[in-house]
Amino acid sequence: MKNNLVLYLFFVLFSGQLIAAEKFADSHIHYNWDHQEETSIEEVVEILKQHNVGLTIVAGTPSELALELREKGGDWVIPFFSPYIHALGKRDWYLDKKVPEKAEQGLKKGLYYGIGEVHFMNGFQPKTDNPIFLQLLSLARQYKVPMLIHIDSSNEITFQRLCSANPDIKMIFAHAGGILGPEHIEKILNHCANVWIDFAARDPWRYDGISNEDYTLLPEWKKLVLNYPDRFITGTDPVWQVTRWSTWASGDDGWKHYQELYDYHWTWLNDMPAAVRKKIAWQNTQDLLNKK
Ligand SMILES: [Zn+2]
């Protein structure tokens, strides 16, 4: 046990050194209304800078919080338009005509660089043929911006239909490692060249599902990543409330867990060949956003 602890500490220190040397594109973060009472926007900028985050994709609830983060942080903060335009927007966005209106206003002004995150949960409304969602899709096409989509369905068909019907829209498949295993994700990757896969929130403290006890990727996931090194990205997604439904009334302290989330992702990244690690940790997100 003692030996394990020493090894662990050594590993943390060692990986810490590697971390400091490499820039990270934290490709899936949120700054929401219920984060605010726990962590200020200035503190979030500070946390990201301390961790050498050189690029980050952020969605806010409400959407404007992502714009505030860019304003405070700088042009390395890439705001996506969240269809959750008010505190409880996740519940009714798909019925709200103001959602596509606000999306268009923000995209027209060049404030947003993508649309999402949009959630589709198995057995719940909406479905991917929802009229508001279809309007968001056509805005993504018109303004040539990617969409961040989380679909929890029992097979790959829903997402595959969506990405093959819209080959001109870049899509991020959020939170891979849930119901769909590597064999499903491989089908999506094969069918749709316009899709990137993200492993955000798949740490052992929340959704889990992709890694071994030592935080390296499970062999079948690792194999898939190595076969498609240009198509994976990751992010910390510091939303802690997913595990705390009983304390819904209090603020979300997810940003206080940033270090452990960050260390988790760097542990599996450090288990990859350097060239692959650099792609996932940095380059693929650049490519996805068309940056140099
Ligand atoms: Zn998310």
PDB file of C-alpha atoms and ligand atoms in Angstrom:
ATOM      1  CA  MET A   1       0.000   0.000   0.000  1.00  0.00           C
ATOM      2  CA  LYS A   2       2.738   2.383   1.047  1.00  0.00           C
ATOM      3  CA  ASN A   3       4.654   1.536  -2.099  1.00  0.00           C
ATOM      4  CA  ASN A   4       1.608   2.179  -4.184  1.00  0.00           C
ATOM      5  CA  LEU A   5       1.207   5.564  -2.597  1.00  0.00           C
ATOM      6  CA  VAL A   6       4.821   6.482  -3.300  1.00  0.00           C
ATOM      7  CA  LEU A   7       4.435   5.288  -6.869  1.00  0.00           C
ATOM      8  CA  TYR A   8       1.247   7.272  -7.220  1.00  0.00           C
ATOM      9  CA  LEU A   9       2.839  10.444  -5.871  1.00  0.00           C
ATOM     10  CA  PHE A  10       5.802   9.965  -8.145  1.00  0.00           C
ATOM     11  CA  PHE A  11       3.449   9.517 -11.060  1.00  0.00           C
ATOM     12  CA  VAL A  12       1.485  12.640 -10.203  1.00  0.00           C
ATOM     13  CA  LEU A  13       4.681  14.661  -9.927  1.00  0.00           C
ATOM     14  CA  PHE A  14       6.074  13.161 -13.078  1.00  0.00           C
ATOM     15  CA  SER A  15       2.926  13.703 -15.078  1.00  0.00           C
ATOM     16  CA  GLY A  16       2.777  17.214 -13.624  1.00  0.00           C
ATOM     17  CA  GLN A  17       6.089  17.977 -15.299  1.00  0.00           C
ATOM     18  CA  LEU A  18       4.874  16.696 -18.634  1.00  0.00           C
ATOM     19  CA  ILE A  19       1.672  18.648 -18.231  1.00  0.00           C
ATOM     20  CA  ALA A  20       3.440  21.915 -17.687  1.00  0.00           C
ATOM     21  CA  ALA A  21       5.359  21.437 -20.911  1.00  0.00           C
ATOM     22  CA  GLU A  22       2.369  20.803 -23.128  1.00  0.00           C
ATOM     23  CA  LYS A  23      -0.485  23.010 -24.134  1.00  0.00           C
ATOM     24  CA  PHE A  24      -3.951  21.662 -23.663  1.00  0.00           C
ATOM     25  CA  ALA A  25      -7.077  22.312 -25.688  1.00  0.00           C
ATOM     26  CA  ASP A  26      -9.750  21.765 -23.075  1.00  0.00           C
ATOM     27  CA  SER A  27     -12.405  21.022 -25.639  1.00  0.00           C
ATOM     28  CA  HIS A  28     -15.451  20.683 -23.447  1.00  0.00           C
ATOM     29  CA  ILE A  29     -16.098  23.035 -20.571  1.00  0.00           C
ATOM     30  CA  HIS A  30     -19.157  24.741 -19.176  1.00  0.00           C
ATOM     31  CA  TYR A  31     -19.624  27.870 -17.169  1.00  0.00           C
ATOM     32  CA  ASN A  32     -23.185  27.916 -15.899  1.00  0.00           C
ATOM     33  CA  TRP A  33     -25.306  30.122 -13.655  1.00  0.00           C
ATOM     34  CA  ASP A  34     -24.948  27.650 -10.781  1.00  0.00           C
ATOM     35  CA  HIS A  35     -21.136  27.689 -11.045  1.00  0.00           C
ATOM     36  CA  GLN A  36     -21.107  31.398 -10.335  1.00  0.00           C
ATOM     37  CA  GLU A  37     -21.642  31.311  -6.589  1.00  0.00           C
ATOM     38  CA  GLU A  38     -18.810  28.781  -6.157  1.00  0.00           C
ATOM     39  CA  THR A  39     -16.278  30.026  -8.700  1.00  0.00           C
ATOM     40  CA  SER A  40     -16.127  33.461 -10.310  1.00  0.00           C
ATOM     41  CA  ILE A  41     -15.440  33.937 -13.984  1.00  0.00           C
ATOM     42  CA  GLU A  42     -12.063  35.497 -13.113  1.00  0.00           C
ATOM     43  CA  GLU A  43     -11.160  32.404 -11.101  1.00  0.00           C
ATOM     44  CA  VAL A  44     -12.094  30.167 -14.041  1.00  0.00           C
ATOM     45  CA  VAL A  45      -9.777  32.141 -16.333  1.00  0.00           C
ATOM     46  CA  GLU A  46      -7.029  31.825 -13.732  1.00  0.00           C
ATOM     47  CA  ILE A  47      -7.531  28.054 -13.360  1.00  0.00           C
ATOM     48  CA  LEU A  48      -7.363  27.548 -17.124  1.00  0.00           C
ATOM     49  CA  LYS A  49      -4.250  29.691 -17.478  1.00  0.00           C
ATOM     50  CA  GLN A  50      -2.502  27.916 -14.612  1.00  0.00           C
ATOM     51  CA  HIS A  51      -3.089  24.629 -16.401  1.00  0.00           C
ATOM     52  CA  ASN A  52      -1.621  25.820 -19.673  1.00  0.00           C
ATOM     53  CA  VAL A  53      -4.956  25.647 -21.458  1.00  0.00           C
ATOM     54  CA  GLY A  54      -4.264  27.398 -24.744  1.00  0.00           C
ATOM     55  CA  LEU A  55      -7.676  26.805 -26.250  1.00  0.00           C
ATOM     56  CA  THR A  56     -11.033  25.911 -24.804  1.00  0.00           C
ATOM     57  CA  ILE A  57     -14.531  25.305 -26.104  1.00  0.00           C
ATOM     58  CA  VAL A  58     -17.105  26.631 -23.659  1.00  0.00           C
ATOM     59  CA  ALA A  59     -20.867  26.471 -23.453  1.00  0.00           C
ATOM     60  CA  GLY A  60     -22.799  28.400 -20.823  1.00  0.00           C
ATOM     61  CA  THR A  61     -26.248  28.171 -19.345  1.00  0.00           C
ATOM     62  CA  PRO A  62     -27.402  30.811 -20.094  1.00  0.00           C
ATOM     63  CA  SER A  63     -25.436  31.118 -23.329  1.00  0.00           C
ATOM     64  CA  GLU A  64     -24.080  34.622 -22.614  1.00  0.00           C
ATOM     65  CA  LEU A  65     -21.854  33.310 -19.820  1.00  0.00           C
ATOM     66  CA  ALA A  66     -19.616  31.765 -22.467  1.00  0.00           C
ATOM     67  CA  LEU A  67     -19.230  35.211 -24.054  1.00  0.00           C
ATOM     68  CA  GLU A  68     -18.313  36.685 -20.675  1.00  0.00           C
ATOM     69  CA  LEU A  69     -15.622  34.053 -20.257  1.00  0.00           C
ATOM     70  CA  ARG A  70     -14.091  35.025 -23.593  1.00  0.00           C
ATOM     71  CA  GLU A  71     -14.274  38.668 -22.663  1.00  0.00           C
ATOM     72  CA  LYS A  72     -12.430  38.029 -19.391  1.00  0.00           C
ATOM     73  CA  GLY A  73     -10.057  35.394 -20.773  1.00  0.00           C
ATOM     74  CA  GLY A  74      -9.162  36.252 -24.358  1.00  0.00           C
ATOM     75  CA  ASP A  75      -9.459  34.876 -27.851  1.00  0.00           C
ATOM     76  CA  TRP A  76      -8.288  31.409 -26.797  1.00  0.00           C
ATOM     77  CA  VAL A  77     -11.750  30.979 -25.258  1.00  0.00           C
ATOM     78  CA  ILE A  78     -14.113  29.694 -27.957  1.00  0.00           C
ATOM     79  CA  PRO A  79     -17.779  30.221 -27.044  1.00  0.00           C
ATOM     80  CA  PHE A  80     -20.433  27.933 -28.503  1.00  0.00           C
ATOM     81  CA  PHE A  81     -24.058  29.045 -28.546  1.00  0.00           C
ATOM     82  CA  SER A  82     -25.881  26.997 -25.940  1.00  0.00           C
ATOM     83  CA  PRO A  83     -29.561  26.496 -26.728  1.00  0.00           C
ATOM     84  CA  TYR A  84     -30.138  26.683 -22.978  1.00  0.00           C
ATOM     85  CA  ILE A  85     -30.833  30.385 -22.947  1.00  0.00           C
ATOM     86  CA  HIS A  86     -32.080  30.623 -19.364  1.00  0.00           C
ATOM     87  CA  ALA A  87     -31.278  28.796 -16.122  1.00  0.00           C
ATOM     88  CA  LEU A  88     -33.673  25.926 -16.769  1.00  0.00           C
ATOM     89  CA  GLY A  89     -33.433  26.075 -20.547  1.00  0.00           C
ATOM     90  CA  LYS A  90     -32.292  22.470 -20.736  1.00  0.00           C
ATOM     91  CA  ARG A  91     -35.913  21.531 -20.023  1.00  0.00           C
ATOM     92  CA  ASP A  92     -37.699  23.570 -22.668  1.00  0.00           C
ATOM     93  CA  TRP A  93     -35.216  24.759 -25.319  1.00  0.00           C
ATOM     94  CA  TYR A  94     -36.745  22.525 -27.971  1.00  0.00           C
ATOM     95  CA  LEU A  95     -40.109  24.319 -27.645  1.00  0.00           C
ATOM     96  CA  ASP A  96     -38.695  27.827 -27.511  1.00  0.00           C
ATOM     97  CA  LYS A  97     -38.697  29.851 -30.741  1.00  0.00           C
ATOM     98  CA  LYS A  98     -36.368  32.368 -29.142  1.00  0.00           C
ATOM     99  CA  VAL A  99     -33.578  29.775 -29.211  1.00  0.00           C
ATOM    100  CA  PRO A 100     -32.905  29.844 -32.987  1.00  0.00           C
ATOM    101  CA  GLU A 101     -33.490  33.609 -33.004  1.00  0.00           C
ATOM    102  CA  LYS A 102     -30.840  34.191 -30.361  1.00  0.00           C
ATOM    103  CA  ALA A 103     -28.513  31.714 -32.056  1.00  0.00           C
ATOM    104  CA  GLU A 104     -28.785  33.599 -35.319  1.00  0.00           C
ATOM    105  CA  GLN A 105     -28.234  36.994 -33.677  1.00  0.00           C
ATOM    106  CA  GLY A 106     -25.059  35.756 -31.974  1.00  0.00           C
ATOM    107  CA  LEU A 107     -23.735  33.941 -35.036  1.00  0.00           C
ATOM    108  CA  LYS A 108     -24.397  36.902 -37.300  1.00  0.00           C
ATOM    109  CA  LYS A 109     -22.364  39.132 -35.000  1.00  0.00           C
ATOM    110  CA  GLY A 110     -19.567  36.562 -34.970  1.00  0.00           C
ATOM    111  CA  LEU A 111     -19.848  36.086 -31.206  1.00  0.00           C
ATOM    112  CA  TYR A 112     -20.213  32.311 -31.282  1.00  0.00           C
ATOM    113  CA  TYR A 113     -17.984  29.749 -33.004  1.00  0.00           C
ATOM    114  CA  GLY A 114     -20.244  26.742 -32.692  1.00  0.00           C
ATOM    115  CA  ILE A 115     -23.591  25.508 -31.415  1.00  0.00           C
ATOM    116  CA  GLY A 116     -24.099  23.231 -28.413  1.00  0.00           C
ATOM    117  CA  GLU A 117     -24.038  21.374 -26.239  1.00  0.00           C
ATOM    118  CA  VAL A 118     -27.369  19.864 -27.223  1.00  0.00           C
ATOM    119  CA  HIS A 119     -28.570  16.808 -25.289  1.00  0.00           C
ATOM    120  CA  PHE A 120     -30.794  14.001 -26.520  1.00  0.00           C
ATOM    121  CA  MET A 121     -31.585  11.441 -23.856  1.00  0.00           C
ATOM    122  CA  ASN A 122     -32.927   8.008 -24.604  1.00  0.00           C
ATOM    123  CA  GLY A 123     -36.684   7.906 -24.027  1.00  0.00           C
ATOM    124  CA  PHE A 124     -37.045  11.670 -23.486  1.00  0.00           C
ATOM    125  CA  GLN A 125     -38.041  14.626 -25.623  1.00  0.00           C
ATOM    126  CA  PRO A 126     -36.816  16.045 -27.909  1.00  0.00           C
ATOM    127  CA  LYS A 127     -35.817  13.785 -30.782  1.00  0.00           C
ATOM    128  CA  THR A 128     -33.418  14.784 -33.525  1.00  0.00           C
ATOM    129  CA  ASP A 129     -36.293  15.727 -35.861  1.00  0.00           C
ATOM    130  CA  ASN A 130     -37.388  18.486 -33.498  1.00  0.00           C
ATOM    131  CA  PRO A 131     -38.062  21.697 -35.483  1.00  0.00           C
ATOM    132  CA  ILE A 132     -35.965  23.927 -33.196  1.00  0.00           C
ATOM    133  CA  PHE A 133     -33.026  21.552 -33.479  1.00  0.00           C
ATOM    134  CA  LEU A 134     -33.433  21.439 -37.274  1.00  0.00           C
ATOM    135  CA  GLN A 135     -33.240  25.226 -37.317  1.00  0.00           C
ATOM    136  CA  LEU A 136     -30.042  25.094 -35.275  1.00  0.00           C
ATOM    137  CA  LEU A 137     -28.629  22.610 -37.770  1.00  0.00           C
ATOM    138  CA  SER A 138     -29.347  24.911 -40.680  1.00  0.00           C
ATOM    139  CA  LEU A 139     -27.743  27.815 -38.805  1.00  0.00           C
ATOM    140  CA  ALA A 140     -24.646  25.674 -38.273  1.00  0.00           C
ATOM    141  CA  ARG A 141     -24.591  25.030 -42.006  1.00  0.00           C
ATOM    142  CA  GLN A 142     -25.183  28.658 -42.925  1.00  0.00           C
ATOM    143  CA  TYR A 143     -22.533  30.046 -40.572  1.00  0.00           C
ATOM    144  CA  LYS A 144     -20.153  27.097 -41.078  1.00  0.00           C
ATOM    145  CA  VAL A 145     -19.773  26.313 -37.380  1.00  0.00           C
ATOM    146  CA  PRO A 146     -19.495  22.940 -35.626  1.00  0.00           C
ATOM    147  CA  MET A 147     -22.135  21.439 -33.358  1.00  0.00           C
ATOM    148  CA  LEU A 148     -21.525  19.761 -30.009  1.00  0.00           C
ATOM    149  CA  ILE A 149     -24.084  17.002 -29.560  1.00  0.00           C
ATOM    150  CA  HIS A 150     -24.665  14.519 -26.784  1.00  0.00           C
ATOM    151  CA  ILE A 151     -26.896  11.638 -27.827  1.00  0.00           C
ATOM    152  CA  ASP A 152     -27.561   8.857 -25.368  1.00  0.00           C
ATOM    153  CA  SER A 153     -29.195   6.147 -27.413  1.00  0.00           C
ATOM    154  CA  SER A 154     -28.985   2.393 -27.365  1.00  0.00           C
ATOM    155  CA  ASN A 155     -27.241   2.144 -30.724  1.00  0.00           C
ATOM    156  CA  GLU A 156     -25.258   4.284 -33.131  1.00  0.00           C
ATOM    157  CA  ILE A 157     -28.049   4.655 -35.680  1.00  0.00           C
ATOM    158  CA  THR A 158     -29.497   7.948 -34.396  1.00  0.00           C
ATOM    159  CA  PHE A 159     -26.174   9.751 -34.499  1.00  0.00           C
ATOM    160  CA  GLN A 160     -25.096   8.076 -37.706  1.00  0.00           C
ATOM    161  CA  ARG A 161     -28.248   9.226 -39.461  1.00  0.00           C
ATOM    162  CA  LEU A 162     -27.683  12.738 -38.223  1.00  0.00           C
ATOM    163  CA  CYS A 163     -24.041  12.966 -39.285  1.00  0.00           C
ATOM    164  CA  SER A 164     -24.530  11.291 -42.652  1.00  0.00           C
ATOM    165  CA  ALA A 165     -27.530  13.504 -43.464  1.00  0.00           C
ATOM    166  CA  ASN A 166     -25.410  16.597 -42.742  1.00  0.00           C
ATOM    167  CA  PRO A 167     -21.943  15.842 -44.096  1.00  0.00           C
ATOM    168  CA  ASP A 168     -21.191  19.547 -44.451  1.00  0.00           C
ATOM    169  CA  ILE A 169     -21.633  20.223 -40.713  1.00  0.00           C
ATOM    170  CA  LYS A 170     -18.796  19.345 -38.361  1.00  0.00           C
ATOM    171  CA  MET A 171     -20.091  17.504 -35.329  1.00  0.00           C
ATOM    172  CA  ILE A 172     -18.605  16.645 -31.985  1.00  0.00           C
ATOM    173  CA  PHE A 173     -19.982  13.457 -30.475  1.00  0.00           C
ATOM    174  CA  ALA A 174     -19.868  14.388 -26.787  1.00  0.00           C
ATOM    175  CA  HIS A 175     -19.021  12.044 -23.901  1.00  0.00           C
ATOM    176  CA  ALA A 176     -18.140   8.856 -25.770  1.00  0.00           C
ATOM    177  CA  GLY A 177     -17.892   5.814 -23.511  1.00  0.00           C
ATOM    178  CA  GLY A 178     -21.476   5.538 -22.381  1.00  0.00           C
ATOM    179  CA  ILE A 179     -24.014   3.134 -23.774  1.00  0.00           C
ATOM    180  CA  LEU A 180     -22.207   2.993 -27.114  1.00  0.00           C
ATOM    181  CA  GLY A 181     -19.024   0.956 -27.028  1.00  0.00           C
ATOM    182  CA  PRO A 182     -15.969   1.333 -29.258  1.00  0.00           C
ATOM    183  CA  GLU A 183     -17.532  -0.905 -31.929  1.00  0.00           C
ATOM    184  CA  HIS A 184     -20.448   1.552 -32.290  1.00  0.00           C
ATOM    185  CA  ILE A 185     -18.215   4.604 -32.285  1.00  0.00           C
ATOM    186  CA  GLU A 186     -16.052   2.998 -34.947  1.00  0.00           C
ATOM    187  CA  LYS A 187     -19.100   2.730 -37.203  1.00  0.00           C
ATOM    188  CA  ILE A 188     -19.819   6.427 -36.721  1.00  0.00           C
ATOM    189  CA  LEU A 189     -16.191   7.315 -37.491  1.00  0.00           C
ATOM    190  CA  ASN A 190     -16.283   5.171 -40.613  1.00  0.00           C
ATOM    191  CA  HIS A 191     -19.534   6.592 -41.887  1.00  0.00           C
ATOM    192  CA  CYS A 192     -19.028  10.252 -41.107  1.00  0.00           C
ATOM    193  CA  ALA A 193     -15.779  12.071 -41.864  1.00  0.00           C
ATOM    194  CA  ASN A 194     -17.376  15.176 -40.317  1.00  0.00           C
ATOM    195  CA  VAL A 195     -17.389  13.765 -36.766  1.00  0.00           C
ATOM    196  CA  TRP A 196     -14.949  14.157 -33.854  1.00  0.00           C
ATOM    197  CA  ILE A 197     -15.327  12.111 -30.685  1.00  0.00           C
ATOM    198  CA  ASP A 198     -14.946  13.625 -27.213  1.00  0.00           C
ATOM    199  CA  PHE A 199     -14.235  11.842 -23.920  1.00  0.00           C
ATOM    200  CA  ALA A 200     -15.304  14.655 -21.601  1.00  0.00           C
ATOM    201  CA  ALA A 201     -16.755  13.718 -18.201  1.00  0.00           C
ATOM    202  CA  ARG A 202     -15.762  10.045 -18.576  1.00  0.00           C
ATOM    203  CA  ASP A 203     -13.651  10.260 -15.441  1.00  0.00           C
ATOM    204  CA  PRO A 204     -14.254   7.690 -12.670  1.00  0.00           C
ATOM    205  CA  TRP A 205     -15.978  10.246 -10.391  1.00  0.00           C
ATOM    206  CA  ARG A 206     -18.855  10.871 -12.802  1.00  0.00           C
ATOM    207  CA  TYR A 207     -19.777   8.853 -15.884  1.00  0.00           C
ATOM    208  CA  ASP A 208     -16.743   6.570 -16.071  1.00  0.00           C
ATOM    209  CA  GLY A 209     -16.649   3.910 -18.794  1.00  0.00           C
ATOM    210  CA  ILE A 210     -13.401   4.367 -20.743  1.00  0.00           C
ATOM    211  CA  SER A 211     -10.520   3.695 -18.361  1.00  0.00           C
ATOM    212  CA  ASN A 212      -8.751   1.159 -16.181  1.00  0.00           C
ATOM    213  CA  GLU A 213      -8.095   1.676 -12.475  1.00  0.00           C
ATOM    214  CA  ASP A 214      -4.805   3.400 -13.279  1.00  0.00           C
ATOM    215  CA  TYR A 215      -6.676   5.841 -15.563  1.00  0.00           C
ATOM    216  CA  THR A 216      -5.223   4.500 -18.774  1.00  0.00           C
ATOM    217  CA  LEU A 217      -7.757   3.765 -21.507  1.00  0.00           C
ATOM    218  CA  LEU A 218      -9.362   0.336 -21.655  1.00  0.00           C
ATOM    219  CA  PRO A 219      -7.662  -1.713 -24.411  1.00  0.00           C
ATOM    220  CA  GLU A 220     -10.585  -1.555 -26.847  1.00  0.00           C
ATOM    221  CA  TRP A 221     -10.866   2.234 -26.503  1.00  0.00           C
ATOM    222  CA  LYS A 222      -7.127   2.676 -26.783  1.00  0.00           C
ATOM    223  CA  LYS A 223      -7.090   0.604 -29.959  1.00  0.00           C
ATOM    224  CA  LEU A 224      -9.841   2.722 -31.474  1.00  0.00           C
ATOM    225  CA  VAL A 225      -8.075   5.971 -30.584  1.00  0.00           C
ATOM    226  CA  LEU A 226      -4.825   4.685 -32.090  1.00  0.00           C
ATOM    227  CA  ASN A 227      -6.677   3.694 -35.264  1.00  0.00           C
ATOM    228  CA  TYR A 228      -8.298   7.128 -35.582  1.00  0.00           C
ATOM    229  CA  PRO A 229      -5.810   9.512 -33.958  1.00  0.00           C
ATOM    230  CA  ASP A 230      -7.139  12.535 -35.855  1.00  0.00           C
ATOM    231  CA  ARG A 231     -10.705  12.123 -34.690  1.00  0.00           C
ATOM    232  CA  PHE A 232     -10.547  12.302 -30.890  1.00  0.00           C
ATOM    233  CA  ILE A 233     -10.578  15.308 -28.585  1.00  0.00           C
ATOM    234  CA  THR A 234     -11.178  15.637 -24.867  1.00  0.00           C
ATOM    235  CA  GLY A 235     -12.163  18.040 -22.143  1.00  0.00           C
ATOM    236  CA  THR A 236     -12.627  18.290 -18.416  1.00  0.00           C
ATOM    237  CA  ASP A 237     -16.326  19.310 -18.390  1.00  0.00           C
ATOM    238  CA  PRO A 238     -16.311  20.610 -14.803  1.00  0.00           C
ATOM    239  CA  VAL A 239     -20.009  20.129 -14.087  1.00  0.00           C
ATOM    240  CA  TRP A 240     -20.235  18.334 -10.789  1.00  0.00           C
ATOM    241  CA  GLN A 241     -23.952  18.488 -10.281  1.00  0.00           C
ATOM    242  CA  VAL A 242     -24.550  15.344 -12.316  1.00  0.00           C
ATOM    243  CA  THR A 243     -23.593  13.350  -9.239  1.00  0.00           C
ATOM    244  CA  ARG A 244     -25.464  15.475  -6.734  1.00  0.00           C
ATOM    245  CA  TRP A 245     -29.122  15.564  -7.636  1.00  0.00           C
ATOM    246  CA  SER A 246     -30.042  15.582  -3.952  1.00  0.00           C
ATOM    247  CA  THR A 247     -28.405  18.969  -3.467  1.00  0.00           C
ATOM    248  CA  TRP A 248     -29.870  20.602  -6.555  1.00  0.00           C
ATOM    249  CA  ALA A 249     -30.520  23.812  -4.652  1.00  0.00           C
ATOM    250  CA  SER A 250     -26.836  24.535  -3.996  1.00  0.00           C
ATOM    251  CA  GLY A 251     -24.187  25.775  -6.389  1.00  0.00           C
ATOM    252  CA  ASP A 252     -22.060  23.585  -8.627  1.00  0.00           C
ATOM    253  CA  ASP A 253     -18.492  23.335  -7.340  1.00  0.00           C
ATOM    254  CA  GLY A 254     -17.203  21.534 -10.442  1.00  0.00           C
ATOM    255  CA  TRP A 255     -14.464  24.080 -11.072  1.00  0.00           C
ATOM    256  CA  LYS A 256     -12.974  23.227  -7.660  1.00  0.00           C
ATOM    257  CA  HIS A 257     -12.320  19.733  -9.046  1.00  0.00           C
ATOM    258  CA  TYR A 258     -10.473  20.973 -12.118  1.00  0.00           C
ATOM    259  CA  GLN A 259      -7.096  19.621 -11.044  1.00  0.00           C
ATOM    260  CA  GLU A 260      -8.280  16.038 -10.625  1.00  0.00           C
ATOM    261  CA  LEU A 261     -10.215  16.100 -13.899  1.00  0.00           C
ATOM    262  CA  TYR A 262      -7.228  17.534 -15.712  1.00  0.00           C
ATOM    263  CA  ASP A 263      -4.846  14.982 -14.174  1.00  0.00           C
ATOM    264  CA  TYR A 264      -7.196  12.183 -15.119  1.00  0.00           C
ATOM    265  CA  HIS A 265      -7.227  13.135 -18.796  1.00  0.00           C
ATOM    266  CA  TRP A 266      -3.467  13.672 -18.888  1.00  0.00           C
ATOM    267  CA  THR A 267      -2.906  10.257 -17.358  1.00  0.00           C
ATOM    268  CA  TRP A 268      -4.519   8.443 -20.256  1.00  0.00           C
ATOM    269  CA  LEU A 269      -3.078  10.906 -22.728  1.00  0.00           C
ATOM    270  CA  ASN A 270       0.407  10.242 -21.370  1.00  0.00           C
ATOM    271  CA  ASP A 271      -0.122   6.553 -22.037  1.00  0.00           C
ATOM    272  CA  MET A 272      -0.388   7.320 -25.784  1.00  0.00           C
ATOM    273  CA  PRO A 273       2.494   7.669 -28.236  1.00  0.00           C
ATOM    274  CA  ALA A 274       3.654  11.308 -28.208  1.00  0.00           C
ATOM    275  CA  ALA A 275       2.376  12.079 -31.705  1.00  0.00           C
ATOM    276  CA  VAL A 276      -1.099  10.779 -30.888  1.00  0.00           C
ATOM    277  CA  ARG A 277      -1.157  12.539 -27.527  1.00  0.00           C
ATOM    278  CA  LYS A 278      -0.360  15.868 -29.154  1.00  0.00           C
ATOM    279  CA  LYS A 279      -3.123  15.421 -31.679  1.00  0.00           C
ATOM    280  CA  ILE A 280      -5.776  14.663 -29.075  1.00  0.00           C
ATOM    281  CA  ALA A 281      -4.602  17.171 -26.503  1.00  0.00           C
ATOM    282  CA  TRP A 282      -4.160  20.011 -28.966  1.00  0.00           C
ATOM    283  CA  GLN A 283      -4.074  19.654 -32.721  1.00  0.00           C
ATOM    284  CA  ASN A 284      -7.401  17.953 -33.441  1.00  0.00           C
ATOM    285  CA  THR A 285      -9.340  20.738 -31.755  1.00  0.00           C
ATOM    286  CA  GLN A 286      -7.405  23.281 -33.796  1.00  0.00           C
ATOM    287  CA  ASP A 287      -8.314  21.407 -36.964  1.00  0.00           C
ATOM    288  CA  LEU A 288     -11.917  21.118 -35.953  1.00  0.00           C
ATOM    289  CA  LEU A 289     -12.104  24.862 -35.365  1.00  0.00           C
ATOM    290  CA  ASN A 290     -10.073  25.575 -38.499  1.00  0.00           C
ATOM    291  CA  LYS A 291      -7.284  27.257 -36.584  1.00  0.00           C
ATOM    292  CA  LYS A 292      -3.631  27.115 -37.446  1.00  0.00           C
TER     293      LYS A 292
HETATM  294 ZN    ZN B   1     -21.085  19.019 -21.348  1.00  0.00          ZN
END
